[in-house]
XYZ file of C-alpha atoms in Angstrom:
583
model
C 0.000 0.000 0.000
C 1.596 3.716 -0.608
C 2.031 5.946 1.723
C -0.021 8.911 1.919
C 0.737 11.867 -0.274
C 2.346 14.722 1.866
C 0.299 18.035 2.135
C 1.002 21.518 2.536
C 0.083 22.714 6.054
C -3.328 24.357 5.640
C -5.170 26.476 8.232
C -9.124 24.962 8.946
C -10.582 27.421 11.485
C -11.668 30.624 10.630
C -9.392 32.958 13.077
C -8.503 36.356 13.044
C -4.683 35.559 12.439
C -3.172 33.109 9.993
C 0.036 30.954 11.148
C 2.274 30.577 7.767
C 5.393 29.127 7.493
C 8.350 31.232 7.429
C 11.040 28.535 7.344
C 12.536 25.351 8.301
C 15.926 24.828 9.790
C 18.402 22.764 7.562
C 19.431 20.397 6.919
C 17.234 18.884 8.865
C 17.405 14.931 11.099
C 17.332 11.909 9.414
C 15.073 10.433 12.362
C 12.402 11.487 14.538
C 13.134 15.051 16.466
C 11.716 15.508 19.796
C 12.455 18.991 21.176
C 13.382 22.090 20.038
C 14.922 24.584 22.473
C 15.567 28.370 21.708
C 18.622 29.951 23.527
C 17.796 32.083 26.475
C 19.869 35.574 24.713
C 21.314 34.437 21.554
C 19.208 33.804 18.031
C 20.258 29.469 18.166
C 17.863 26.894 19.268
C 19.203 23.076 20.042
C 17.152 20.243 18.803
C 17.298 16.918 20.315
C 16.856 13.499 18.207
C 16.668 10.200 18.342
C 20.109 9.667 16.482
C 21.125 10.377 19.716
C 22.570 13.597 18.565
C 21.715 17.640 19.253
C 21.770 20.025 16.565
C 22.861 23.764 16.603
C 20.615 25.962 14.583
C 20.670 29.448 13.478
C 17.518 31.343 14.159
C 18.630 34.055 11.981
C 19.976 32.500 8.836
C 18.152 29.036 9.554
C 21.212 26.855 9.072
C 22.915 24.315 11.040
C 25.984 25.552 12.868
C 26.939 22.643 15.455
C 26.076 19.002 15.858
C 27.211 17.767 19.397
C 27.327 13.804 18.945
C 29.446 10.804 20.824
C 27.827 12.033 24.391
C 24.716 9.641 24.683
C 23.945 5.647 23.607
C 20.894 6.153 23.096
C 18.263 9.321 22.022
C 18.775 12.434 23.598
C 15.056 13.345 23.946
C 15.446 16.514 25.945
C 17.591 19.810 26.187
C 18.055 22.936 28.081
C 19.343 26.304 28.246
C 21.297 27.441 31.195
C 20.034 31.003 32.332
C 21.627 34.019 33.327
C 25.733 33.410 31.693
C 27.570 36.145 29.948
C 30.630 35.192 27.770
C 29.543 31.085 27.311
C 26.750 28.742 26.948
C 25.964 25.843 29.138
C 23.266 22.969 27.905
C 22.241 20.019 29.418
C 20.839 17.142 27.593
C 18.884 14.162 28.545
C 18.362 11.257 27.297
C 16.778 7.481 27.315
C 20.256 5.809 28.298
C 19.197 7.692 31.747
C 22.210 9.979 32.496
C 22.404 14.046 31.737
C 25.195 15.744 30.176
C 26.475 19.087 30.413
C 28.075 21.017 27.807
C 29.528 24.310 27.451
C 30.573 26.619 24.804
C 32.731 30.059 25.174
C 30.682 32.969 23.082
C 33.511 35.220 21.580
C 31.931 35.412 18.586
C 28.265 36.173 20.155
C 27.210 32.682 19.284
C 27.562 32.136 15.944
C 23.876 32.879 15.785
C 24.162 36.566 14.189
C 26.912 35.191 11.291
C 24.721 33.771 8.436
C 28.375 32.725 6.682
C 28.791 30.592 9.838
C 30.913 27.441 9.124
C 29.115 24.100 9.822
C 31.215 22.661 12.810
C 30.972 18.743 13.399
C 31.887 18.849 17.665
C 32.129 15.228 19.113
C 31.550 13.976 22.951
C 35.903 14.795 23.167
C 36.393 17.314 25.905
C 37.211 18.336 29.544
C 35.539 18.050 32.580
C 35.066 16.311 35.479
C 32.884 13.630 34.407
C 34.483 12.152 31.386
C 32.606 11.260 27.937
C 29.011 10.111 28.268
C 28.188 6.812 28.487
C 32.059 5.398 27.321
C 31.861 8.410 23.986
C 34.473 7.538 21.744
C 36.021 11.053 21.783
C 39.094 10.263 23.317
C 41.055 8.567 20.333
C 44.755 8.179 20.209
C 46.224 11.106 18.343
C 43.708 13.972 19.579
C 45.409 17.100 20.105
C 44.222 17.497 24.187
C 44.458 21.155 24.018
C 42.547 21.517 20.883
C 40.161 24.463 20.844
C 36.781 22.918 20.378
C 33.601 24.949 19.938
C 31.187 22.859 22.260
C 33.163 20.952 24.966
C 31.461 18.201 27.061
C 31.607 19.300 30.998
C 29.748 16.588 33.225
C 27.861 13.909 33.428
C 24.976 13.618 35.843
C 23.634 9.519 36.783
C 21.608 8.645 39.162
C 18.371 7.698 37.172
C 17.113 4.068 36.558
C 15.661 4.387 33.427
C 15.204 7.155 30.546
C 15.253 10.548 31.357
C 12.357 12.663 29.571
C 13.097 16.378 30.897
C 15.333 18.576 32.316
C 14.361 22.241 33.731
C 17.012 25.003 34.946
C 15.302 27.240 37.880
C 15.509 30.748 37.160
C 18.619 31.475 38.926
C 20.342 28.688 36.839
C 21.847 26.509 40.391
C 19.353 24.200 40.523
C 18.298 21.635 37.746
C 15.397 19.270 37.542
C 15.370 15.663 35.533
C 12.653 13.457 35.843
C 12.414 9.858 34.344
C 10.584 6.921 33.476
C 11.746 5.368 36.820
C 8.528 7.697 38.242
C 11.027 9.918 40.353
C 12.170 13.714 40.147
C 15.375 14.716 40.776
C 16.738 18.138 41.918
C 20.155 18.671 41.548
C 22.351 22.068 43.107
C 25.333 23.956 41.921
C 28.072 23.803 44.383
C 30.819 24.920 42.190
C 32.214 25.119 38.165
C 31.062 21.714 36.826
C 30.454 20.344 40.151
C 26.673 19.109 40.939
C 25.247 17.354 43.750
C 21.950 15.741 44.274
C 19.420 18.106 46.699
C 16.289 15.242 46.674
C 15.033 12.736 45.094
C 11.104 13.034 44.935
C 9.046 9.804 43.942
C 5.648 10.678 44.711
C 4.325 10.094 41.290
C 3.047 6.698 40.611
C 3.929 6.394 37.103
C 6.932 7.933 34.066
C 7.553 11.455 35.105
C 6.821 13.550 31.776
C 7.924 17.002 32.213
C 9.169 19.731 34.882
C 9.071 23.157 34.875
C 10.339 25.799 37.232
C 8.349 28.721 38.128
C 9.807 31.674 37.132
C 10.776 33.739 39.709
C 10.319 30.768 42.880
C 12.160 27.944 43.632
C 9.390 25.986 42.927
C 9.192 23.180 40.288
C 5.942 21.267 38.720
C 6.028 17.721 37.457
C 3.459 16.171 34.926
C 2.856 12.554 34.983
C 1.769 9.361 33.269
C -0.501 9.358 36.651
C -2.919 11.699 35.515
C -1.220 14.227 38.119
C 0.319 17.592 38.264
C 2.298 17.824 41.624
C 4.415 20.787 42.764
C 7.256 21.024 44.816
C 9.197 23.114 46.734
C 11.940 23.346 49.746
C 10.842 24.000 53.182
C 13.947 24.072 55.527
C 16.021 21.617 54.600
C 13.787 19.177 52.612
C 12.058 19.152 49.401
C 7.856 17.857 49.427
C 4.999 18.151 47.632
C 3.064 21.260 48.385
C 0.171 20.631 45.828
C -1.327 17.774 43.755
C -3.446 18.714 40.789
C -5.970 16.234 39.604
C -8.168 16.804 36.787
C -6.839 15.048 33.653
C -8.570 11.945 32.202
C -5.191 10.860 30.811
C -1.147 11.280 31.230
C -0.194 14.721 31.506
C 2.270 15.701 28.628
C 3.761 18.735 29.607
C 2.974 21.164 32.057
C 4.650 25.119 31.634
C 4.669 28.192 34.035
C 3.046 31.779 32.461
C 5.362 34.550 32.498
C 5.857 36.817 35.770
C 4.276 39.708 34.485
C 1.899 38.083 31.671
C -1.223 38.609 32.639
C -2.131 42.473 31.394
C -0.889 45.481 29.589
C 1.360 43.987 27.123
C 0.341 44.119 23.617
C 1.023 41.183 21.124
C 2.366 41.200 17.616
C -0.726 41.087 15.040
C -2.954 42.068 17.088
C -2.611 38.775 18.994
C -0.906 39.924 22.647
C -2.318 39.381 25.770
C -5.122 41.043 27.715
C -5.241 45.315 27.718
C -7.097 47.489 30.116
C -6.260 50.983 30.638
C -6.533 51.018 34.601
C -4.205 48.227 34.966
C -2.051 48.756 38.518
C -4.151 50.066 40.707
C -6.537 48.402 42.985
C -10.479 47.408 42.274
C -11.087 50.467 45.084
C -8.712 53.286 43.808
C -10.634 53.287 40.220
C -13.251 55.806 39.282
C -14.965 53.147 37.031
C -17.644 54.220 34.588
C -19.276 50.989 34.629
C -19.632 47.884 37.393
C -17.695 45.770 34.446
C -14.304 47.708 34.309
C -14.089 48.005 38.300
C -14.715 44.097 38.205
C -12.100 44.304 35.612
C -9.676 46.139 37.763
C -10.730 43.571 41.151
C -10.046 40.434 38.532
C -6.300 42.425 37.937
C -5.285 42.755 41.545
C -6.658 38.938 41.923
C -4.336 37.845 39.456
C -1.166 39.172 40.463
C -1.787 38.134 44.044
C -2.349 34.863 43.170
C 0.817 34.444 41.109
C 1.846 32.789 37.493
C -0.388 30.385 36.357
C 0.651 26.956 35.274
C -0.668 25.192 31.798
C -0.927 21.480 31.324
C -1.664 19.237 28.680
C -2.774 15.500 28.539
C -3.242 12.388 26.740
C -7.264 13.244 27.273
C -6.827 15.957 24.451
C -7.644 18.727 26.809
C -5.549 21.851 28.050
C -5.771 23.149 31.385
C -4.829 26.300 33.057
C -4.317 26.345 37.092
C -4.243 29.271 39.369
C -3.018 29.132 43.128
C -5.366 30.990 45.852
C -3.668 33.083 47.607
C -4.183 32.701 51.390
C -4.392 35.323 54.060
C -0.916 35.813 55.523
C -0.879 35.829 59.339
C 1.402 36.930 62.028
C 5.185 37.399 60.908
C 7.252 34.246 62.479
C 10.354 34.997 63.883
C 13.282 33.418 61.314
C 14.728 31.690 64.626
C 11.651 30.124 65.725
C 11.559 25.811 65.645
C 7.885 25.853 65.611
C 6.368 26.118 62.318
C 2.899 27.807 62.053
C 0.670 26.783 59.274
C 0.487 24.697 56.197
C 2.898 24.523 53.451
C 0.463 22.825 51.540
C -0.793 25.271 48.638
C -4.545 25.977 47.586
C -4.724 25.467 43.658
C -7.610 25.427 40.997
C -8.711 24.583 37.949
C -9.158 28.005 36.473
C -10.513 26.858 32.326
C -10.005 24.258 30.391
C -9.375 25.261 26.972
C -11.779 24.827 23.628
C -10.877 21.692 22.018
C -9.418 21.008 18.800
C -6.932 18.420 19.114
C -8.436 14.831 18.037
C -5.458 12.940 19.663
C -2.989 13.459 22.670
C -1.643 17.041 23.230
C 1.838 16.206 23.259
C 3.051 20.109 23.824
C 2.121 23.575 24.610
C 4.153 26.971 24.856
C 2.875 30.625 26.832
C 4.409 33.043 24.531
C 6.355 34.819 27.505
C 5.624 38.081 25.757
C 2.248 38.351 24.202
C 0.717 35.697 26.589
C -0.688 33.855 23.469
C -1.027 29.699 24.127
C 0.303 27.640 21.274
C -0.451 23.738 21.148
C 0.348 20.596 19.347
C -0.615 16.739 18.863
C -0.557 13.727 17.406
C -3.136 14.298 14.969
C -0.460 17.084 13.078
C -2.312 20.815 14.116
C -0.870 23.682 15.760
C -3.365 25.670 17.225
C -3.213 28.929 18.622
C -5.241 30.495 21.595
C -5.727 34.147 22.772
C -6.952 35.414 26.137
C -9.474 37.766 26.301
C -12.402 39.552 29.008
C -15.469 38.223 28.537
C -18.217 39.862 26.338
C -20.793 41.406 29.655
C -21.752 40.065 33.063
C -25.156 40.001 34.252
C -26.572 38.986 37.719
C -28.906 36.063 37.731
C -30.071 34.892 41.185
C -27.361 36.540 42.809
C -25.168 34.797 41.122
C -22.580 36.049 38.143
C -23.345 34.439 34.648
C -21.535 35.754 31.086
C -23.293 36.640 28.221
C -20.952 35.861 25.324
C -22.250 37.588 22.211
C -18.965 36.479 20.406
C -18.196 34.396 16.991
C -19.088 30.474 18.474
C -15.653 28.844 18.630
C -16.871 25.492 17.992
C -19.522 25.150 15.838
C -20.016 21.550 16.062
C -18.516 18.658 18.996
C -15.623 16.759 17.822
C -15.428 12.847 17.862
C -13.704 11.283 20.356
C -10.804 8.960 19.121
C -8.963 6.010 20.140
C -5.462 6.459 20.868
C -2.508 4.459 19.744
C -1.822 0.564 21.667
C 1.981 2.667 21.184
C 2.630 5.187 22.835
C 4.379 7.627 20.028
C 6.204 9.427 22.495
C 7.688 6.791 24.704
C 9.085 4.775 22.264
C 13.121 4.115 22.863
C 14.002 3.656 19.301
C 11.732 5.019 17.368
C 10.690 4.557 14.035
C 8.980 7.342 11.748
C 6.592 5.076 10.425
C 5.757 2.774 13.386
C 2.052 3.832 14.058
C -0.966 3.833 12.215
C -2.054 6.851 10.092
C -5.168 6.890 11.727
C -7.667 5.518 14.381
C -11.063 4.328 14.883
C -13.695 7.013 16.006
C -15.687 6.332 18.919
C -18.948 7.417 19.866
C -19.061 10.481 22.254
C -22.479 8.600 23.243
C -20.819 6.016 24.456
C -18.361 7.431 26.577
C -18.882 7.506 30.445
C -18.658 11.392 31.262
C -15.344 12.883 31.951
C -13.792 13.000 35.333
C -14.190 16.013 37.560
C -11.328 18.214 38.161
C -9.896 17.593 41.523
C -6.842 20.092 42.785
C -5.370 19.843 46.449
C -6.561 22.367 48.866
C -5.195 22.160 52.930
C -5.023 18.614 52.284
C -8.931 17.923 51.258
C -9.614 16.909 47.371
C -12.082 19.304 46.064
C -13.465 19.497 42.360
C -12.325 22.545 40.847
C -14.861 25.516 39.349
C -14.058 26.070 35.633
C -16.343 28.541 33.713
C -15.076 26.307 30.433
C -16.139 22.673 32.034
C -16.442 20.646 28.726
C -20.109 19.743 30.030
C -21.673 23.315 29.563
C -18.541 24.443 26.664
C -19.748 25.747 23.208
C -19.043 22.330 21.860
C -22.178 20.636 23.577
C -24.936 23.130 23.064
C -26.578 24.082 20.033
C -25.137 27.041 18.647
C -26.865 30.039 19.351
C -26.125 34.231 18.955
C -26.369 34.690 22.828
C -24.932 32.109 25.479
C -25.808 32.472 29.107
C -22.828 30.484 30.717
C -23.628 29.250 34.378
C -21.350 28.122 36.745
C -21.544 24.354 36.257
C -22.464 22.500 39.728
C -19.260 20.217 40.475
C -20.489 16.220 40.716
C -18.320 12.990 40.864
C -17.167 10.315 38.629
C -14.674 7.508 38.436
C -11.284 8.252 36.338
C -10.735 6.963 33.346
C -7.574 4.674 32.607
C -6.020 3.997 29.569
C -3.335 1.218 29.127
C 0.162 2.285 28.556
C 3.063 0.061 27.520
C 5.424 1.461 29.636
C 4.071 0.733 32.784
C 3.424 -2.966 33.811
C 1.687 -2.117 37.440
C -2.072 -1.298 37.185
C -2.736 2.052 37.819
C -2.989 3.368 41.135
C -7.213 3.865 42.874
C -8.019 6.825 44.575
C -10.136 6.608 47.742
C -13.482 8.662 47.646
C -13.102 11.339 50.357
C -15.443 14.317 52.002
C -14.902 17.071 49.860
C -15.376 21.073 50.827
C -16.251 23.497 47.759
C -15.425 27.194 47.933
C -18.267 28.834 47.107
C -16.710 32.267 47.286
C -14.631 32.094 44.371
C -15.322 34.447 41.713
C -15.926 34.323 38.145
C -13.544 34.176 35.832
C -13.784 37.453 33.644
C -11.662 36.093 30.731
C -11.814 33.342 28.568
C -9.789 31.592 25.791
C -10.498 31.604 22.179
C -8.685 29.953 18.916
C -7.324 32.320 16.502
C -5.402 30.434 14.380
C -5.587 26.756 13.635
C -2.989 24.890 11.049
C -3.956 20.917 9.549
C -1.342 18.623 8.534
C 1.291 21.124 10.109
C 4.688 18.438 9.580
C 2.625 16.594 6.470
C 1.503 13.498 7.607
C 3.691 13.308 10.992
C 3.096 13.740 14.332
C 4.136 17.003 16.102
C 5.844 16.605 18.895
C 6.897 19.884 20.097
C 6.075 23.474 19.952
C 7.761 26.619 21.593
C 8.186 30.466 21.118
C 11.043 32.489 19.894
C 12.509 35.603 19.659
C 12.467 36.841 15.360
C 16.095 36.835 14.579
C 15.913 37.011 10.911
C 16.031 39.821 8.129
C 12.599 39.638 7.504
C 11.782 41.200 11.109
C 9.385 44.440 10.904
C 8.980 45.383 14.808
C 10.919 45.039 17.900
C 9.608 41.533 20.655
C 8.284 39.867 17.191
C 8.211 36.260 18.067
C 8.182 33.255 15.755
C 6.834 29.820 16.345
C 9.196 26.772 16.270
C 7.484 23.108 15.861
C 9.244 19.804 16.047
C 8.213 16.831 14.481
C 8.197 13.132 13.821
C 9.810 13.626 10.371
C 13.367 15.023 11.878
C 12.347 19.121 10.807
C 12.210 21.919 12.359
C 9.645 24.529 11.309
C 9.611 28.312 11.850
C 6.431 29.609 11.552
C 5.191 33.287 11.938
C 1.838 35.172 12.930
C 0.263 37.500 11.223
C-alpha cells in the first residue's frame, strides 16, 4: 500500500490571524526530532533526536551551525538552556540511556547565531571536565590534540536515574536543575561549584513515568506532569524538598505542564494584534478606580486577583484537553520569627482549575508553549495541528439569582462537537528507538455517546480533594450546546465520577485507585472574567507526521518588521524543524 501523499500545512478554522510558514531549519534529522529549544539571549535553538545527537541551529539564517554527537547511547530526547551566563553557553541534555550531560561553549563570537556565513562545525563527545565522555563516547582517540580548541566541549555527566530521562528544567537562577524519568522519580540537583553538581532530593511521589518539569519563574518551585494523571508541585521547606500541591483533573497522562510569564497577565500588547489582555486602569486596585461601569471596576478587582495569586501553570494531557491552574492566595498571618523551631501553618498550597481550553486536538496534546511576551497559548498533537489560543475579558456580566453568569455575544468557537478517538496501543512518544513510520495513520472514532462522562477536576486544597470551578467545564462548553447568537454560561455545579484509565506500555503495574473522600467546595470564588479563544488553527502542520513539540522564539531574521516579534518553532516526527510566523 503507498504511503499517503504529503500536504502543505493548511489552516481549517476561521481565526482572526493566519500561522504561515516562514522557514525550516536545515538540513534537517534523518530520524524522529523531539524537542526544540531556543537559547535564552542568543538567536540558536538546540534540537534533540533520536540519532542520539543535538543540533545547533541558526535562528537568523536558519542553518545548522553545530552538531554535538558521541555524548549519549541512546536518544537524547530533551535539552536545556542554562540562564543568566555572559561570555559562554551551558546545555544540558537528557536522554533514554538515563544519564544528563552538560556542555559548554565560550561565546567570543556572540554565538555564531548573528553570522549567516557561519561554518558548519561537526563537535564530538571529546572534551574536559570532570565527568568524562558520556556513556564510554568515543572522543578520546589516540592522536587527539588534548588542548585543541573545540567549539562545544562536554563538561559533566549527571547519573543517578534508573531508566530514561524525559526532561530537564534550569530554575531561574540557573543553580538548581530538575530531571525526571521513566523510573517515576524527580530529581533536583544544586550547583556547588564550576562543573560540580550534587543531588538536593530525590522526589518519587508520582506513581507512574515522570513527563515534564518546569520551574516557576521567579520561585524555587518546580511542577512535574505525569503518566498518573497528576500535576504535583514542589518546593523546599527548611532543609527538605515535598509536595506542596497535587493537581488532579486530567482523564489521561499529563504531557507537559509550563509556568506563564511573571508579568503576563495584562498590559502587554502582542504582535498582530494577537498579545495578551489590555485594560487601561491596569495597577491600581479594584477600590482606587473611578470606574464608569460595574464591568471595568470588576475588571480592575479580577487584575489585583491575578497578580496576588501568582503565574499560572498550563498542562496538557493524553485526554486531548488543556488546562490552566491558578493558586489561591491565602491570608498571611502573624510574621514568624526566622529563629523560631515551631512552624505555624500549612505549606500545603490551595490550587484550581481556572478553564479548560476549547478543544481542537483529536489525539494526545503532546506540547504547549505561553508566549512569555504576548501571553498567546500555542499547542500541538498527534493528529499534526498547531493551534493557537488568545486570552481575552469576557463579552458582559449580568446577575442572575445573585449569582454572576456571562453573556458571550462572540463568533461560536466550535460550531459543532468533535469525535472522540482512540489512541494508539503505542505510545508515540515513549518509544526508545523510534521509528517514523511505526504507528498507524489513523484511528477508529468512537462514539461520544458512548463514553462515560469525563472526570471532575480535583486540585489539592489544605489537604482535602475538592473538584475545581471552571467557567469552560467541557459539560456546559460551546461544543455541547446548540449554537446560538447569545450564550448564558452558568457556573456548572461540580459532581463525581470515576477516572478513566487507559493502558500504557510502559508501565506494567495497574494504575494506582483513589479513595473517595469528604470534599469542601469554595463557594466564594469568583468568576472568571476572561476566557480563551482559537485564533489560528494549522492541519497537517509536519505533512503526515506527528508534532511533537512546539515553543516560542525571539524573530532573529532579516525579515523582522517590529521590535519583541516572536516566531513559532514546531518539532516533528519527520526530523524538521519549522519556523512559523503570525500574522
Amino acid at each position: 500500500m503507498d504511503p499517503p501523499k504529503p500536504s502543505s500545512p493548511q489552516s481549517s478554522h476561521p481565526g482572526t490571524l493566519t500561522l504561515t510558514p516562514l522557514a525550516t531549519l536545515t538540513p534537517p534529522a534523518q530520524s524522529r526530532t523531539w524537542q526544540t529549544t531556543p537559547h535564552p539571549t542568543l538567536p540558536i535553538a538546540a534540537t534533540s533526536s533520536s540519532d542520539k545527537s543535538v543540533r545547533i541551529y541558526s535562528l537568523t539564517s536558519f542553518t545548522l551551525l553545530s552538531s554535538i554527537t558521541g555524548g549519549h547511547k541512546r536518544s537524547v530526547r530533551t535539552t536545556t538552556w542554562k540562564p543568566g551566563l555572559k561570555g559562554q553557553s551551558v546545555l544540558a541534555t537528557g536522554s533514554f540511556d538515563a544519564s544528563v550531560g552538560l556542555w559548554r561553549r565560550w561565546d567570543e563570537n556572540g554565538g555564531g547565531g548573528d553570522d549567516d556565513d557561519a561554518d558548519e562545525v561537526e563537535i564530538s563527545g571529546r572534551g574536559g571536565g570532570s565527568g568524562g565522555g558520556v556513556g564510554g563516547a568515543d572522543g578520546d582517540e589516540e592522536g587527539a590534540d588534548p588542548d585543541e580548541d573545540e567549539e562545544w566541549q562536554f563538561a559533566l555527566i549527571l547519573d543517578g536515574h534508573d531508566s530514561e530521562v524525559k526532561c530537564v528544567a534550569f530554575s531561574a537562577g540557573g543553580n538548581l536543575l530538575a530531571t525526571c524519568s521513566r523510573d517515576k522519580s524527580v530529581w533536583i540537583w544544586e550547583e556547588v561549584g564550576t562543573d560540580d553538581w550534587e543531588t538536593v532530593a530525590v522526589l518519587q511521589e508520582h506513581a507512574g513515568d515522570v513527563k515534564s518539569v518546569a520551574w516557576h519563574p521567579s520561585e524555587e518551585c518546580v511542577a512535574s506532569a505525569s503518566y498518573d494523571d497528576e500535576v504535583r508541585l514542589w518546593r523546599e521547606d527548611v532543609d527538605d524538598w515535598g509536595c506542596v500541591a497535587v493537581l488532579r483533573g486530567h482523564g489521561g497522562t499529563v504531557w507537559m505542564c509550563q509556568w506563564e510569564a511573571e508579568r503576563n497577565e495584562i498590559g502587554k500588547e502582542g504582535g498582530g494584534g494577537g498579545g495578551a489582555l489590555r485594560w487601561e486602569g491596569e495597577g491600581v486596585g479594584a477600590d482606587d478606580v473611578d470606574a464608569e461601569t460595574e464591568g471595568e471596576k470588576s475588571k480592575a478587582a479580577w487584575i489585583q486577583r491575578r497578580r496576588n495569586a501568582g503565574p499560572r501553570l498550563v498542562t496538557c494531557s493524553d485526554d486531548m484537553s488543556i488546562r490552566i491552574w491558578r493558586k489561591q492566595p491565602r491570608d498571611r498571618g502573624p510574621k514568624q520569627s526566622p529563629y523560631s523551631i515551631i512552624r505555624s501553618g500549612s505549606s500545603e498550597e490551595d490550587w484550581v482549575e481556572e478553564t479548560i481550553l476549547p478543544q481542537r486536538h483529536e489525539r494526545a496534546v503532546y506540547a504547549v508553549a505561553w508566549s512569555q511576551k504576548t501571553g498567546l497559548l500555542a499547542s500541538c498533537s498527534g493528529d499534526g495541528k498547531i493551534v493557537i489560543y488568545k486570552e481575552r475579558w469576557k463579552e458582559d456580566v449580568v446577575q442572575t439569582n445573585g449569582e454572576s453568569q456571562h453573556i458571550n455575544t462572540s463568533e461560536s468557537l466550535s460550531e459543532a462537537p468533535l469525535a472522540s478517538t482512540a489512541e494508539d496501543a503505542d505510545d508515540p512518544m515513549d518509544t526508545s528507538e523510534p521509528l517514523l513510520d511505526s504507528r498507524p495513520a489513523s484511528d477508529t472514532p468512537l462514539d461520544p455517546a458512548s463514553q462515560p462522562p469525563p472526570p471532575p477536576s480535583m486540585t489539592t486544597m489544605g489537604g482535602t480533594e475538592l473538584p475545581a470551578i471552571s467557567s469552560n467545564d467541557p459539560a456546559t462548553s460551546k461544543a455541547n450546546r446548540p449554537v446560538s447568537s447569545t450564550t448564558i454560561t452558568p457556573k456548572p455545579t461540580p459532581s463525581t465520577s470515576t477516572s478513566i484509565t487507559t493502558p500504557h506500555p510502559d508501565t506494567p503495574h495497574p494504575e494506582p485507585t483513589r479513595s473517595d473522600q469528604p470534599t469542601t467546595i469554595n463557594t466564594n470564588q469568583p468568576a472568571s472574567e476572561t476566557e480563551w479563544t482559537i485564533i489560528a488553527e494549522v492541519e497537517g502542520a509536519h505533512s503526515v507526521f506527528e508534532v511533537n513539540h512546539v515553543c516560542w522564539a525571539p524573530r532573529a531574521d532579516r525579515g523582522r518588521t517590529r521590535e519583541g516579534e516572536e516566531v513559532l518553532l514546531s518539532t516533528g516526527d519527520d526530523g524538521v524543524v519549522k519556523v512559523w510566523v503570525l500574522s
